[in-house]
């Protein structure tokens, strides 16, 4: 394990001790308040317990800070230790589950949003884009991963949709890496700015621009398009194709279950302290309960109805959903979906017209006997991607006057 990871997980361990101490203190207070004791006893017990818990938290913070400083000195300058795919996967999981905490606490495990090509970070400011293997009019394919994932995980069972489309149709695959534990709207705002910088710096005209997004990545893409259009960013007008793979447009039931458990735990004074464990899951995961896309959807604690966000006009939008098996009930099949996302949510269907994405049948694909992550390498999915993103199949669009 590299020193960046040791620093990050060391901080998490210290934070964990502090968190458990707070839960224990809250539980002890709830018990003491409800046990008949002499008038002075509760104050005495609480005072002694409070001193003990504060000492535990102070010690944990001190050890965590000391270890972090020691490892920071031991880390070579400019080195990030990102070559190990297993460590990148573990880091991506940590970001998905606790990403907002990592970001707020300055933990080195927090993943900054960035673009990459062929596994290498693409620094728009420092690296000339002309060095990329662009043709005179390239086809840019922007690829977004889902919750708890990293760009290299698009390569699955010997297949990579982006690499295959590059080899067959000449697409230039550019991956987006981001902290999936932050709010969808937060990541989308960063992505909108990053894409404007990318197109402003692009050295040659662009023939076609497409976005391929898996799971949460589709929510980030939709939110980025909405925010960019509201801000007057012109990269939105350059987008030709948008393809979703297993995106929970209207939420995922597992997060709704987690929200229900939180409410049950909070109902009793004795179980309420344990609700801290549930509410510690990341903002990104909580956004998946309803498929929240904008800051206004969550700024008041998700109390209000989410804002309807239609698909962008003038863009060829497609969606792919999966069903893990064929249960006896058609209703059960739609509810189970790919094991994580129901069919109706992935297809964008909704009983209320303002939320329904209204995608035509030829822009939708349902893959049977496949799970959520099988969408990344299922040959049936790739066959449809080949069709949808074949440069010869797209109708001609009005030539843009801008250089990109």
CSV table of C-alpha atoms in Angstrom, one decimal:
chain,number,residue,atom,x,y,z
A,1,UNK,CA,0.0,0.0,0.0
A,2,UNK,CA,1.5,3.4,-1.0
A,3,UNK,CA,1.9,6.3,1.4
A,4,UNK,CA,-0.9,8.3,-0.1
A,5,UNK,CA,-3.3,5.4,0.7
A,6,UNK,CA,-1.8,5.0,4.2
A,7,UNK,CA,-2.3,8.7,4.9
A,8,UNK,CA,-5.9,8.6,3.7
A,9,UNK,CA,-6.9,5.4,5.4
A,10,UNK,CA,-5.1,6.5,8.6
A,11,UNK,CA,-7.2,9.6,8.7
A,12,UNK,CA,-10.3,7.5,8.1
A,13,UNK,CA,-9.4,5.2,11.0
A,14,UNK,CA,-9.0,8.2,13.3
A,15,UNK,CA,-12.3,9.7,12.1
A,16,UNK,CA,-13.9,6.3,12.7
A,17,UNK,CA,-12.8,6.2,16.3
A,18,UNK,CA,-14.1,9.7,16.8
A,19,UNK,CA,-17.4,8.7,15.2
A,20,UNK,CA,-17.9,5.6,17.3
A,21,UNK,CA,-17.0,7.5,20.4
A,22,UNK,CA,-19.8,10.0,19.6
A,23,UNK,CA,-22.3,7.2,19.1
A,24,UNK,CA,-21.3,5.6,22.4
A,25,UNK,CA,-21.6,8.9,24.2
A,26,UNK,CA,-25.1,9.6,22.7
A,27,UNK,CA,-26.3,6.1,23.6
A,28,UNK,CA,-25.0,6.4,27.1
A,29,UNK,CA,-26.7,9.8,27.5
A,30,UNK,CA,-30.0,8.3,26.3
A,31,UNK,CA,-29.8,5.5,28.8
A,32,UNK,CA,-28.8,7.6,31.7
A,33,UNK,CA,-31.6,10.1,31.1
A,34,UNK,CA,-34.2,7.3,31.3
A,35,UNK,CA,-32.9,5.4,34.3
A,36,UNK,CA,-34.3,6.5,37.7
A,37,UNK,CA,-31.2,7.8,39.7
A,38,UNK,CA,-30.6,10.3,42.4
A,39,UNK,CA,-30.8,13.9,41.1
A,40,UNK,CA,-27.0,14.4,41.1
A,41,UNK,CA,-26.1,11.0,39.6
A,42,UNK,CA,-27.0,11.7,35.9
A,43,UNK,CA,-24.8,14.8,35.9
A,44,UNK,CA,-21.9,13.0,37.5
A,45,UNK,CA,-22.1,10.0,35.2
A,46,UNK,CA,-22.4,12.2,32.1
A,47,UNK,CA,-19.5,14.4,33.3
A,48,UNK,CA,-17.2,11.5,33.8
A,49,UNK,CA,-18.3,9.8,30.6
A,50,UNK,CA,-17.9,13.0,28.6
A,51,UNK,CA,-14.4,13.4,29.9
A,52,UNK,CA,-13.5,9.8,28.9
A,53,UNK,CA,-15.0,10.2,25.4
A,54,UNK,CA,-13.4,13.6,24.8
A,55,UNK,CA,-10.0,12.0,25.8
A,56,UNK,CA,-10.6,9.1,23.4
A,57,UNK,CA,-11.4,11.5,20.5
A,58,UNK,CA,-8.5,13.8,21.3
A,59,UNK,CA,-6.1,10.9,21.4
A,60,UNK,CA,-7.4,9.5,18.1
A,61,UNK,CA,-7.1,12.9,16.4
A,62,UNK,CA,-3.6,13.3,17.7
A,63,UNK,CA,-2.4,9.9,16.5
A,64,UNK,CA,-4.1,10.4,13.2
A,65,UNK,CA,-2.5,13.8,12.7
A,66,UNK,CA,1.0,12.6,13.7
A,67,UNK,CA,0.8,9.6,11.3
A,68,UNK,CA,-0.4,11.8,8.5
A,69,UNK,CA,2.4,14.3,9.0
A,70,UNK,CA,5.0,11.5,9.1
A,71,UNK,CA,3.7,9.9,5.9
A,72,UNK,CA,3.4,13.2,4.2
A,73,UNK,CA,7.2,13.8,4.7
A,74,UNK,CA,7.9,10.3,3.5
A,75,UNK,CA,6.0,10.8,0.2
A,76,UNK,CA,8.1,11.7,-2.8
A,77,UNK,CA,7.2,15.1,-4.3
A,78,UNK,CA,4.9,14.9,-7.2
A,79,UNK,CA,4.2,11.2,-6.7
A,80,UNK,CA,0.6,10.0,-6.4
A,81,UNK,CA,1.0,6.2,-6.4
A,82,UNK,CA,-1.9,5.6,-8.8
A,83,UNK,CA,-0.4,2.7,-10.9
A,84,UNK,CA,-2.1,-0.1,-8.8
A,85,UNK,CA,-5.6,-0.9,-10.2
A,86,UNK,CA,-6.6,-2.6,-7.0
A,87,UNK,CA,-5.7,0.5,-4.9
A,88,UNK,CA,-7.6,2.7,-7.4
A,89,UNK,CA,-10.6,0.5,-7.1
A,90,UNK,CA,-10.4,0.6,-3.3
A,91,UNK,CA,-10.0,4.4,-3.4
A,92,UNK,CA,-13.0,4.7,-5.7
A,93,UNK,CA,-15.2,2.7,-3.3
A,94,UNK,CA,-14.1,4.9,-0.4
A,95,UNK,CA,-15.0,8.0,-2.4
A,96,UNK,CA,-18.4,6.6,-3.3
A,97,UNK,CA,-19.3,5.7,0.3
A,98,UNK,CA,-17.6,8.6,2.1
A,99,UNK,CA,-16.6,11.0,-0.6
A,100,UNK,CA,-18.2,14.1,0.8
A,101,UNK,CA,-16.4,13.5,4.1
A,102,UNK,CA,-13.1,12.9,2.4
A,103,UNK,CA,-13.5,16.1,0.4
A,104,UNK,CA,-14.6,18.2,3.4
A,105,UNK,CA,-11.8,16.9,5.6
A,106,UNK,CA,-9.0,17.3,3.0
A,107,UNK,CA,-8.3,13.6,3.0
A,108,UNK,CA,-5.7,12.7,0.3
A,109,UNK,CA,-8.0,9.8,-0.7
A,110,UNK,CA,-10.5,12.3,-2.1
A,111,UNK,CA,-10.5,12.1,-5.9
A,112,UNK,CA,-10.4,15.4,-7.8
A,113,UNK,CA,-12.3,15.6,-11.0
A,114,UNK,CA,-10.1,15.2,-14.1
A,115,UNK,CA,-10.1,14.0,-17.6
A,116,UNK,CA,-7.8,11.2,-18.8
A,117,UNK,CA,-6.8,9.6,-22.1
A,118,UNK,CA,-5.3,6.2,-22.4
A,119,UNK,CA,-5.0,5.9,-18.6
A,120,UNK,CA,-3.1,9.2,-18.3
A,121,UNK,CA,-4.5,12.4,-16.7
A,122,UNK,CA,-5.2,15.1,-19.3
A,123,UNK,CA,-4.2,18.5,-18.0
A,124,UNK,CA,-5.8,21.0,-20.3
A,125,UNK,CA,-3.7,23.9,-19.0
A,126,UNK,CA,-0.3,22.2,-19.1
A,127,UNK,CA,-0.5,19.5,-21.8
A,128,UNK,CA,-1.0,20.7,-25.4
A,129,UNK,CA,-4.1,18.9,-26.7
A,130,UNK,CA,-2.5,18.8,-30.1
A,131,UNK,CA,-0.3,16.0,-28.8
A,132,UNK,CA,-3.4,13.7,-28.7
A,133,UNK,CA,-3.9,11.4,-31.7
A,134,UNK,CA,-6.5,13.6,-33.2
A,135,UNK,CA,-7.6,13.5,-36.8
A,136,UNK,CA,-8.4,16.7,-38.8
A,137,UNK,CA,-12.0,16.5,-37.4
A,138,UNK,CA,-12.0,14.0,-34.5
A,139,UNK,CA,-15.0,12.3,-32.9
A,140,UNK,CA,-14.8,12.9,-29.1
A,141,UNK,CA,-16.4,10.3,-26.9
A,142,UNK,CA,-16.7,11.4,-23.2
A,143,UNK,CA,-17.0,8.5,-20.9
A,144,UNK,CA,-18.4,8.7,-17.3
A,145,UNK,CA,-18.2,5.9,-14.7
A,146,UNK,CA,-20.8,5.2,-12.0
A,147,UNK,CA,-20.8,5.2,-8.2
A,148,UNK,CA,-17.8,3.7,-6.4
A,149,UNK,CA,-16.0,3.1,-9.8
A,150,UNK,CA,-13.0,4.3,-11.7
A,151,UNK,CA,-12.2,4.8,-15.4
A,152,UNK,CA,-10.1,1.6,-15.7
A,153,UNK,CA,-13.2,-0.5,-14.7
A,154,UNK,CA,-14.8,0.1,-18.1
A,155,UNK,CA,-12.3,-2.6,-19.2
A,156,UNK,CA,-14.2,-5.7,-18.1
A,157,UNK,CA,-13.7,-9.4,-19.1
A,158,UNK,CA,-11.4,-8.3,-21.9
A,159,UNK,CA,-13.7,-5.7,-23.4
A,160,UNK,CA,-13.9,-1.9,-23.2
A,161,UNK,CA,-16.7,-0.1,-25.0
A,162,UNK,CA,-14.6,3.0,-25.5
A,163,UNK,CA,-11.6,1.2,-26.9
A,164,UNK,CA,-13.7,-0.9,-29.2
A,165,UNK,CA,-15.5,2.2,-30.6
A,166,UNK,CA,-12.2,3.9,-31.0
A,167,UNK,CA,-10.8,1.0,-33.1
A,168,UNK,CA,-14.0,0.5,-35.1
A,169,UNK,CA,-15.4,4.0,-35.6
A,170,UNK,CA,-12.5,6.3,-34.9
A,171,UNK,CA,-13.8,7.7,-31.7
A,172,UNK,CA,-11.3,9.4,-29.3
A,173,UNK,CA,-12.3,8.1,-25.8
A,174,UNK,CA,-11.8,10.6,-23.0
A,175,UNK,CA,-12.7,9.4,-19.5
A,176,UNK,CA,-14.0,11.5,-16.6
A,177,UNK,CA,-12.8,10.5,-13.1
A,178,UNK,CA,-14.6,12.1,-10.2
A,179,UNK,CA,-15.5,11.7,-6.5
A,180,UNK,CA,-18.8,9.9,-6.8
A,181,UNK,CA,-19.6,10.6,-3.1
A,182,UNK,CA,-20.2,14.3,-3.7
A,183,UNK,CA,-23.6,15.6,-4.7
A,184,UNK,CA,-24.5,14.9,-8.4
A,185,UNK,CA,-25.0,18.6,-8.9
A,186,UNK,CA,-21.6,19.4,-7.4
A,187,UNK,CA,-19.8,17.0,-9.8
A,188,UNK,CA,-21.9,18.2,-12.7
A,189,UNK,CA,-21.0,21.9,-12.0
A,190,UNK,CA,-17.3,21.0,-12.1
A,191,UNK,CA,-17.8,18.9,-15.3
A,192,UNK,CA,-19.6,21.7,-17.1
A,193,UNK,CA,-16.7,24.1,-16.5
A,194,UNK,CA,-14.1,21.4,-17.4
A,195,UNK,CA,-15.8,20.7,-20.7
A,196,UNK,CA,-15.9,24.3,-21.6
A,197,UNK,CA,-12.2,24.6,-21.0
A,198,UNK,CA,-11.6,21.5,-23.0
A,199,UNK,CA,-13.5,22.8,-26.1
A,200,UNK,CA,-12.0,26.2,-25.8
A,201,UNK,CA,-8.5,24.7,-25.9
A,202,UNK,CA,-9.3,22.0,-28.6
A,203,UNK,CA,-6.9,22.7,-31.5
A,204,UNK,CA,-9.0,21.4,-34.4
A,205,UNK,CA,-12.6,21.3,-35.5
A,206,UNK,CA,-14.7,18.5,-34.0
A,207,UNK,CA,-16.8,16.3,-36.3
A,208,UNK,CA,-18.9,14.7,-33.6
A,209,UNK,CA,-19.2,14.8,-29.8
A,210,UNK,CA,-20.9,12.0,-27.8
A,211,UNK,CA,-21.2,11.1,-24.1
A,212,UNK,CA,-21.4,7.5,-22.9
A,213,UNK,CA,-22.4,7.3,-19.2
A,214,UNK,CA,-22.9,4.3,-16.8
A,215,UNK,CA,-25.2,4.5,-13.8
A,216,UNK,CA,-24.7,7.7,-11.7
A,217,UNK,CA,-22.5,9.0,-14.6
A,218,UNK,CA,-25.7,9.6,-16.5
A,219,UNK,CA,-27.2,11.7,-13.8
A,220,UNK,CA,-23.9,13.8,-13.7
A,221,UNK,CA,-24.1,14.2,-17.5
A,222,UNK,CA,-27.7,15.4,-17.5
A,223,UNK,CA,-27.1,17.8,-14.6
A,224,UNK,CA,-24.0,19.2,-16.3
A,225,UNK,CA,-25.9,19.8,-19.5
A,226,UNK,CA,-28.7,21.6,-17.6
A,227,UNK,CA,-26.3,23.7,-15.6
A,228,UNK,CA,-24.1,24.5,-18.6
A,229,UNK,CA,-27.1,25.6,-20.7
A,230,UNK,CA,-28.3,27.8,-17.9
A,231,UNK,CA,-24.9,29.4,-17.7
A,232,UNK,CA,-24.7,30.0,-21.4
A,233,UNK,CA,-21.7,27.6,-22.0
A,234,UNK,CA,-21.5,26.8,-25.7
A,235,UNK,CA,-20.1,23.3,-25.4
A,236,UNK,CA,-23.7,22.1,-25.0
A,237,UNK,CA,-24.5,23.0,-28.6
A,238,UNK,CA,-21.7,20.7,-29.8
A,239,UNK,CA,-23.1,17.6,-28.2
A,240,UNK,CA,-24.6,15.2,-30.8
A,241,UNK,CA,-25.2,11.9,-28.8
A,242,UNK,CA,-25.9,11.0,-25.2
A,243,UNK,CA,-26.1,7.3,-24.2
A,244,UNK,CA,-27.1,6.0,-20.8
A,245,UNK,CA,-26.3,2.6,-19.4
A,246,UNK,CA,-28.3,1.6,-16.4
A,247,UNK,CA,-28.8,5.2,-15.2
A,248,UNK,CA,-31.2,5.5,-12.3
A,249,UNK,CA,-33.1,8.5,-13.8
A,250,UNK,CA,-35.8,8.2,-11.1
A,251,UNK,CA,-33.8,6.8,-8.3
A,252,UNK,CA,-32.8,3.4,-7.0
A,253,UNK,CA,-34.7,1.3,-4.4
A,254,UNK,CA,-31.7,0.3,-2.3
A,255,UNK,CA,-31.1,3.9,-1.3
A,256,UNK,CA,-34.8,4.3,-0.6
A,257,UNK,CA,-34.5,1.3,1.7
A,258,UNK,CA,-31.5,3.0,3.5
A,259,UNK,CA,-33.5,6.1,4.0
A,260,UNK,CA,-36.3,4.1,5.5
A,261,UNK,CA,-33.9,2.4,7.9
A,262,UNK,CA,-32.6,5.8,9.0
A,263,UNK,CA,-36.1,6.9,9.8
A,264,UNK,CA,-36.8,3.7,11.8
A,265,UNK,CA,-33.6,4.1,13.8
A,266,UNK,CA,-34.4,7.7,14.6
A,267,UNK,CA,-37.8,6.8,16.0
A,268,UNK,CA,-36.4,5.5,19.3
A,269,UNK,CA,-34.1,7.4,21.7
A,270,UNK,CA,-32.1,4.2,22.2
A,271,UNK,CA,-31.6,3.5,18.5
A,272,UNK,CA,-31.3,7.1,17.4
A,273,UNK,CA,-27.5,7.2,18.0
A,274,UNK,CA,-27.1,4.4,15.5
A,275,UNK,CA,-28.8,6.4,12.9
A,276,UNK,CA,-25.5,8.3,12.7
A,277,UNK,CA,-24.1,5.2,10.9
A,278,UNK,CA,-26.8,5.4,8.2
A,279,UNK,CA,-26.6,9.1,7.7
A,280,UNK,CA,-22.8,8.9,7.3
A,281,UNK,CA,-23.3,7.5,3.7
A,282,UNK,CA,-22.3,10.0,1.1
A,283,UNK,CA,-24.3,12.8,-0.5
A,284,UNK,CA,-23.9,11.1,-3.8
A,285,UNK,CA,-25.6,7.9,-2.5
A,286,UNK,CA,-28.4,9.9,-1.0
A,287,UNK,CA,-29.0,11.7,-4.3
A,288,UNK,CA,-29.7,8.2,-5.8
A,289,UNK,CA,-32.8,7.8,-3.7
A,290,UNK,CA,-34.8,10.0,-6.1
A,291,UNK,CA,-32.3,10.7,-8.9
A,292,UNK,CA,-31.7,14.3,-7.7
A,293,UNK,CA,-29.9,16.4,-10.3
A,294,UNK,CA,-29.8,20.0,-9.0
A,295,UNK,CA,-28.8,21.8,-5.9
A,296,UNK,CA,-32.3,22.9,-5.3
A,297,UNK,CA,-33.3,19.3,-5.0
A,298,UNK,CA,-31.3,18.7,-1.8
A,299,UNK,CA,-30.4,22.1,-0.3
A,300,UNK,CA,-33.3,21.8,2.1
A,301,UNK,CA,-32.7,18.2,3.0
A,302,UNK,CA,-34.5,16.7,0.0
A,303,UNK,CA,-37.8,17.9,1.5
A,304,UNK,CA,-39.2,19.5,-1.7
A,305,UNK,CA,-40.1,17.8,-5.0
A,306,UNK,CA,-37.2,17.4,-7.3
A,307,UNK,CA,-37.0,19.7,-10.3
A,308,UNK,CA,-38.0,18.1,-13.6
A,309,UNK,CA,-35.0,18.1,-16.0
A,310,UNK,CA,-35.9,17.2,-19.6
A,311,UNK,CA,-33.4,15.7,-22.0
A,312,UNK,CA,-31.4,18.2,-24.0
A,313,UNK,CA,-33.1,19.3,-27.2
A,314,UNK,CA,-31.3,18.6,-30.5
A,315,UNK,CA,-29.3,15.7,-29.0
A,316,UNK,CA,-29.8,12.0,-30.0
A,317,UNK,CA,-30.5,10.5,-26.6
A,318,UNK,CA,-30.6,6.7,-26.0
A,319,UNK,CA,-30.8,4.5,-22.9
A,320,UNK,CA,-30.0,0.9,-22.1
A,321,UNK,CA,-31.6,-1.1,-19.2
A,322,UNK,CA,-31.0,-4.6,-18.0
A,323,UNK,CA,-33.1,-7.3,-16.3
A,324,UNK,CA,-31.3,-9.9,-14.3
A,325,UNK,CA,-33.8,-12.7,-15.0
A,326,UNK,CA,-37.4,-13.3,-16.1
A,327,UNK,CA,-39.6,-13.6,-12.9
A,328,UNK,CA,-43.2,-14.9,-13.2
A,329,UNK,CA,-44.6,-11.4,-12.7
A,330,UNK,CA,-43.9,-8.7,-15.2
A,331,UNK,CA,-44.3,-6.1,-12.4
A,332,UNK,CA,-41.6,-7.9,-10.4
A,333,UNK,CA,-39.3,-7.9,-13.5
A,334,UNK,CA,-39.7,-4.1,-13.8
A,335,UNK,CA,-39.1,-3.6,-10.1
A,336,UNK,CA,-36.0,-5.8,-9.9
A,337,UNK,CA,-34.4,-4.6,-13.1
A,338,UNK,CA,-30.7,-5.1,-13.2
A,339,UNK,CA,-30.5,-5.8,-9.5
A,340,UNK,CA,-29.8,-2.1,-8.6
A,341,UNK,CA,-31.9,0.0,-10.9
A,342,UNK,CA,-35.5,-0.8,-11.9
A,343,UNK,CA,-36.4,-1.0,-15.6
A,344,UNK,CA,-38.7,2.0,-15.4
A,345,UNK,CA,-36.0,4.1,-13.8
A,346,UNK,CA,-33.3,3.1,-16.3
A,347,UNK,CA,-35.7,3.7,-19.2
A,348,UNK,CA,-36.7,7.1,-17.9
A,349,UNK,CA,-40.4,6.1,-17.6
A,350,UNK,CA,-42.5,7.9,-15.0
A,351,UNK,CA,-46.2,8.2,-14.3
A,352,UNK,CA,-46.0,12.0,-14.1
A,353,UNK,CA,-45.5,13.4,-17.5
A,354,UNK,CA,-43.1,16.3,-16.4
A,355,UNK,CA,-40.6,13.7,-15.1
A,356,UNK,CA,-40.9,11.2,-18.0
A,357,UNK,CA,-38.0,11.3,-20.4
A,358,UNK,CA,-40.2,10.2,-23.3
A,359,UNK,CA,-37.6,8.3,-25.3
A,360,UNK,CA,-38.9,6.6,-28.4
A,361,UNK,CA,-38.7,2.8,-28.7
A,362,UNK,CA,-35.8,2.9,-31.2
A,363,UNK,CA,-33.8,4.8,-28.7
A,364,UNK,CA,-34.2,2.2,-25.9
A,365,UNK,CA,-32.7,-1.2,-25.3
A,366,UNK,CA,-33.6,-3.8,-22.7
A,367,UNK,CA,-31.0,-6.6,-22.2
A,368,UNK,CA,-32.3,-9.7,-20.5
A,369,UNK,CA,-30.3,-12.0,-18.2
A,370,UNK,CA,-27.8,-9.2,-17.4
A,371,UNK,CA,-27.0,-7.3,-14.2
A,372,UNK,CA,-26.0,-3.7,-13.6
A,373,UNK,CA,-22.3,-4.1,-14.3
A,374,UNK,CA,-22.8,-6.5,-17.2
A,375,UNK,CA,-23.8,-3.5,-19.2
A,376,UNK,CA,-20.1,-2.6,-19.4
A,377,UNK,CA,-19.2,-5.7,-21.5
A,378,UNK,CA,-22.4,-7.3,-22.8
A,379,UNK,CA,-22.0,-7.9,-26.5
A,380,UNK,CA,-25.6,-7.0,-27.1
A,381,UNK,CA,-25.0,-3.6,-25.6
A,382,UNK,CA,-21.9,-3.1,-27.7
A,383,UNK,CA,-23.8,-4.1,-30.9
A,384,UNK,CA,-26.3,-1.3,-30.2
A,385,UNK,CA,-23.6,1.2,-29.4
A,386,UNK,CA,-21.9,0.4,-32.7
A,387,UNK,CA,-25.2,1.1,-34.4
A,388,UNK,CA,-26.0,4.3,-32.5
A,389,UNK,CA,-22.5,5.8,-32.7
A,390,UNK,CA,-21.7,4.7,-36.3
A,391,UNK,CA,-20.6,8.0,-38.0
A,392,UNK,CA,-22.3,6.8,-41.2
A,393,UNK,CA,-25.7,6.3,-39.5
A,394,UNK,CA,-26.1,9.8,-38.1
A,395,UNK,CA,-28.1,12.3,-40.1
A,396,UNK,CA,-26.1,15.4,-41.2
A,397,UNK,CA,-26.4,18.3,-38.8
A,398,UNK,CA,-25.9,21.9,-39.6
A,399,UNK,CA,-22.2,22.7,-39.7
A,400,UNK,CA,-21.1,24.8,-36.7
A,401,UNK,CA,-19.2,28.0,-37.2
A,402,UNK,CA,-17.0,27.6,-34.2
A,403,UNK,CA,-13.6,25.9,-34.5
A,404,UNK,CA,-14.7,23.1,-32.1
